[in-house]
Amino acid sequence: MKFSEETMSILKNFSAINNGIYFEQGNVVKTVSPKKSILAEAKTEDSVPVEFGIYDLNKFLGAISLFDSPELSFESNHLVMTSDKAKVIYSFCDASLVVRPPNKELALPNVDVSFKLSKDIYDSTVKAALVLQVPEIGIVGDGSKLKLQAYESKNNLSEQFSYELGDTDQNFSIIFKVENFSKLMSTDYNVSMSSKGLSKFVSDDEKLVYHIA
């Protein structure tokens, strides 16, 4: 089998969430951050035939990138990458060496806020947070407008970027660390948020799901 460009992009994104990963048999790939603040799941074009662990995902992706599009063969404790006459043997790691997501499906306890977040607005807000060097991104309702803001919530004098997402009659602020919010892949999302401190971002094609605390 071969990994598609889409699968490689997903794995590269997941490597920023957790350096290791454990593949379950099938076409669903999951990861969780070491502090359990981000849980990500993706349905890929490719289906792996066995379960296996990768201790260093960036190193694994780097090994694949040594070839244009290598053939992947799975053995009991390693994977073989081949292209023409070249070959790489890459060893699996034990499952206990990888921080793994829970087996059960994670559901929001309740949905207090929901909205659509476009790729362009997501990209602009993350970029603004990095340019302004502010630590947080918030979903804020002021009783009139729903806004996505890059700012420092406890400092009224900090630089601030905001984008109006729509109308709301609620007053609230749901705040994320930039380092967590910026881990999402750049695409359009349907967002659901709970006052219990959990949010869910689902891509329009429903192939990507992120839970962020």
Coordinates of C-alpha atoms in Angstrom, one line a residue:
M1 CA 0.0 0.0 0.0
K2 CA 1.0 3.7 -0.3
F3 CA 0.1 6.7 1.9
S4 CA -1.8 9.4 -0.1
E5 CA -0.8 13.0 0.1
E6 CA -4.0 13.6 2.2
T7 CA -2.9 11.0 4.7
M8 CA 0.6 12.4 4.8
S9 CA -0.8 15.9 5.5
I10 CA -3.0 14.6 8.3
L11 CA -0.1 12.7 9.9
K12 CA 2.1 15.8 9.7
N13 CA -0.7 17.8 11.5
F14 CA -1.0 15.1 14.1
S15 CA 2.8 15.1 14.7
A16 CA 2.3 18.7 16.1
I17 CA -0.2 17.3 18.6
N18 CA 1.7 14.3 19.8
N19 CA 5.2 13.1 18.8
G20 CA 4.1 9.5 18.8
I21 CA 1.1 7.7 17.3
Y22 CA -0.6 4.3 17.5
F23 CA -2.3 3.1 14.4
E24 CA -5.4 0.9 14.7
Q25 CA -6.3 -1.4 11.9
G26 CA -8.5 0.4 9.4
N27 CA -8.8 3.9 8.0
V28 CA -9.4 5.9 11.1
V29 CA -6.3 7.6 12.7
K30 CA -6.5 9.2 16.2
T31 CA -4.1 11.1 18.4
V32 CA -4.2 13.0 21.7
S33 CA -1.9 15.6 23.2
P34 CA 0.3 14.5 26.1
K35 CA -1.7 16.8 28.4
K36 CA -5.0 15.5 27.0
S37 CA -6.1 19.0 26.0
I38 CA -6.5 18.1 22.3
L39 CA -8.1 14.9 20.8
A40 CA -8.0 14.5 17.0
E41 CA -9.5 11.9 14.7
A42 CA -9.4 11.6 10.9
K43 CA -10.9 9.3 8.3
T44 CA -8.2 8.7 5.7
E45 CA -8.1 7.4 2.2
D46 CA -5.8 4.6 3.2
S47 CA -6.5 1.6 5.4
V48 CA -3.7 0.0 7.4
P49 CA -3.8 -3.8 7.7
V50 CA -2.3 -4.1 11.2
E51 CA -2.0 -2.3 14.5
F52 CA 1.4 -0.7 15.2
G53 CA 3.0 2.1 17.2
I54 CA 5.4 4.8 16.0
Y55 CA 7.5 6.5 18.7
D56 CA 8.7 9.4 16.6
L57 CA 6.1 10.4 14.0
N58 CA 8.2 13.2 12.5
K59 CA 11.1 10.7 12.0
F60 CA 8.7 8.2 10.4
L61 CA 7.3 10.9 8.0
G62 CA 10.9 11.9 7.2
A63 CA 11.8 8.3 6.3
I64 CA 8.8 8.1 3.9
S65 CA 9.9 11.4 2.4
L66 CA 13.2 9.8 1.3
F67 CA 11.1 8.4 -1.6
D68 CA 8.7 10.0 -4.0
S69 CA 5.9 7.5 -3.3
P70 CA 7.2 4.3 -1.5
E71 CA 5.4 1.0 -1.3
L72 CA 4.7 0.1 2.4
S73 CA 4.7 -3.5 3.5
F74 CA 3.8 -4.4 7.1
E75 CA 5.7 -7.2 9.0
S76 CA 5.2 -8.3 12.6
N77 CA 7.4 -5.7 14.2
H78 CA 8.5 -3.4 11.5
L79 CA 7.4 -1.7 8.2
V80 CA 9.3 -1.9 5.0
M81 CA 9.4 1.1 2.6
T82 CA 10.5 0.3 -0.9
S83 CA 11.0 2.3 -4.2
D84 CA 12.9 0.8 -7.1
K85 CA 16.0 -0.7 -5.6
A86 CA 16.0 1.4 -2.4
K87 CA 14.6 0.2 0.9
V88 CA 14.0 1.4 4.5
I89 CA 13.2 -0.9 7.4
Y90 CA 11.3 1.1 10.1
S91 CA 10.7 -0.6 13.5
F92 CA 7.4 -0.3 15.4
C93 CA 7.3 0.6 19.1
D94 CA 5.4 -0.9 21.9
A95 CA 1.9 0.6 22.5
S96 CA 2.9 1.5 26.1
L97 CA 5.4 4.1 24.7
V98 CA 2.7 6.2 23.0
V99 CA 0.2 8.4 24.7
R100 CA -3.0 7.1 23.2
P101 CA -6.6 8.5 23.0
P102 CA -9.4 6.8 24.9
N103 CA -11.2 4.0 23.2
K104 CA -14.7 5.5 23.9
E105 CA -16.2 8.2 21.8
L106 CA -16.0 11.7 23.3
A107 CA -19.3 13.6 23.4
L108 CA -20.0 17.1 24.6
P109 CA -22.0 17.2 27.8
N110 CA -24.1 19.9 26.3
V111 CA -24.0 22.4 23.4
D112 CA -24.2 26.1 24.4
V113 CA -22.8 27.7 21.3
S114 CA -22.5 26.6 17.7
F115 CA -21.4 28.3 14.5
K116 CA -19.5 27.8 11.3
L117 CA -15.8 28.8 11.1
S118 CA -14.4 29.3 7.6
K119 CA -10.8 28.4 6.7
D120 CA -10.0 32.0 5.9
I121 CA -11.2 33.3 9.3
Y122 CA -9.4 30.6 11.1
D123 CA -6.1 31.3 9.2
S124 CA -6.4 35.1 9.7
T125 CA -7.1 34.8 13.5
V126 CA -4.2 32.4 14.1
K127 CA -1.9 34.6 12.0
A128 CA -3.0 37.7 14.0
A129 CA -2.4 35.9 17.3
L130 CA 1.2 35.1 16.2
V131 CA 1.9 38.5 14.8
L132 CA 0.5 40.4 17.8
Q133 CA 2.2 37.8 20.1
V134 CA -1.0 37.3 22.3
P135 CA -1.5 34.1 24.2
E136 CA -5.2 33.4 23.7
I137 CA -7.9 33.0 21.1
G138 CA -11.5 33.4 22.4
I139 CA -15.0 32.9 21.2
V140 CA -16.8 35.9 22.7
G141 CA -20.5 36.8 22.9
D142 CA -21.2 40.4 24.0
G143 CA -25.0 40.2 24.0
S144 CA -25.1 41.4 20.4
K145 CA -22.3 40.0 18.3
L146 CA -20.4 36.7 18.3
K147 CA -16.7 37.2 17.7
L148 CA -13.5 35.3 17.3
Q149 CA -10.7 37.2 19.1
A150 CA -7.0 36.9 19.4
Y151 CA -6.0 38.7 22.6
E152 CA -4.9 38.4 26.3
S153 CA -8.1 38.0 28.2
K154 CA -6.8 39.3 31.6
N155 CA -5.1 42.3 30.1
N156 CA -7.4 45.1 28.8
L157 CA -4.4 46.9 27.4
S158 CA -3.1 44.1 25.2
E159 CA -3.2 44.1 21.4
Q160 CA -6.4 42.6 20.1
F161 CA -7.7 41.2 16.8
S162 CA -11.4 40.3 16.4
Y163 CA -13.7 39.0 13.6
E164 CA -17.5 39.1 13.8
L165 CA -19.0 35.6 13.2
G166 CA -22.6 36.5 13.6
D167 CA -25.3 37.6 16.1
T168 CA -25.9 36.4 19.7
D169 CA -28.0 37.4 22.6
Q170 CA -25.7 35.7 25.1
N171 CA -22.8 37.1 27.1
F172 CA -19.8 34.6 27.4
S173 CA -16.2 34.0 26.6
I174 CA -14.7 30.6 25.8
I175 CA -10.9 30.9 25.8
F176 CA -8.2 28.7 24.2
K177 CA -4.5 28.9 24.4
V178 CA -3.1 29.8 21.0
E179 CA -0.8 26.8 21.1
N180 CA -3.8 24.5 21.2
F181 CA -6.1 26.4 18.8
S182 CA -3.4 26.6 16.2
K183 CA -3.1 22.8 16.0
L184 CA -6.2 22.4 13.8
M185 CA -5.7 21.7 10.1
S186 CA -6.6 24.7 8.0
T187 CA -10.2 24.0 6.6
D188 CA -13.8 24.9 7.2
Y189 CA -15.4 23.7 10.4
N190 CA -18.7 23.3 12.2
V191 CA -18.1 24.2 15.8
S192 CA -20.0 23.2 18.9
M193 CA -19.0 24.5 22.3
S194 CA -20.0 23.6 25.9
S195 CA -19.8 25.7 29.0
K196 CA -18.3 22.6 30.7
G197 CA -15.0 23.5 29.0
L198 CA -15.0 21.3 25.9
S199 CA -15.4 22.2 22.2
K200 CA -15.8 20.2 19.0
F201 CA -14.6 21.1 15.6
V202 CA -15.9 19.0 12.7
S203 CA -14.7 19.6 9.1
D204 CA -17.4 20.2 6.4
D205 CA -16.6 16.8 4.9
E206 CA -16.8 15.2 8.4
K207 CA -13.4 13.5 7.9
L208 CA -11.7 15.6 10.6
V209 CA -12.8 15.9 14.2
Y210 CA -11.0 17.9 17.0
H211 CA -11.9 18.1 20.6
I212 CA -10.2 21.0 22.4
A213 CA -10.4 21.8 26.1

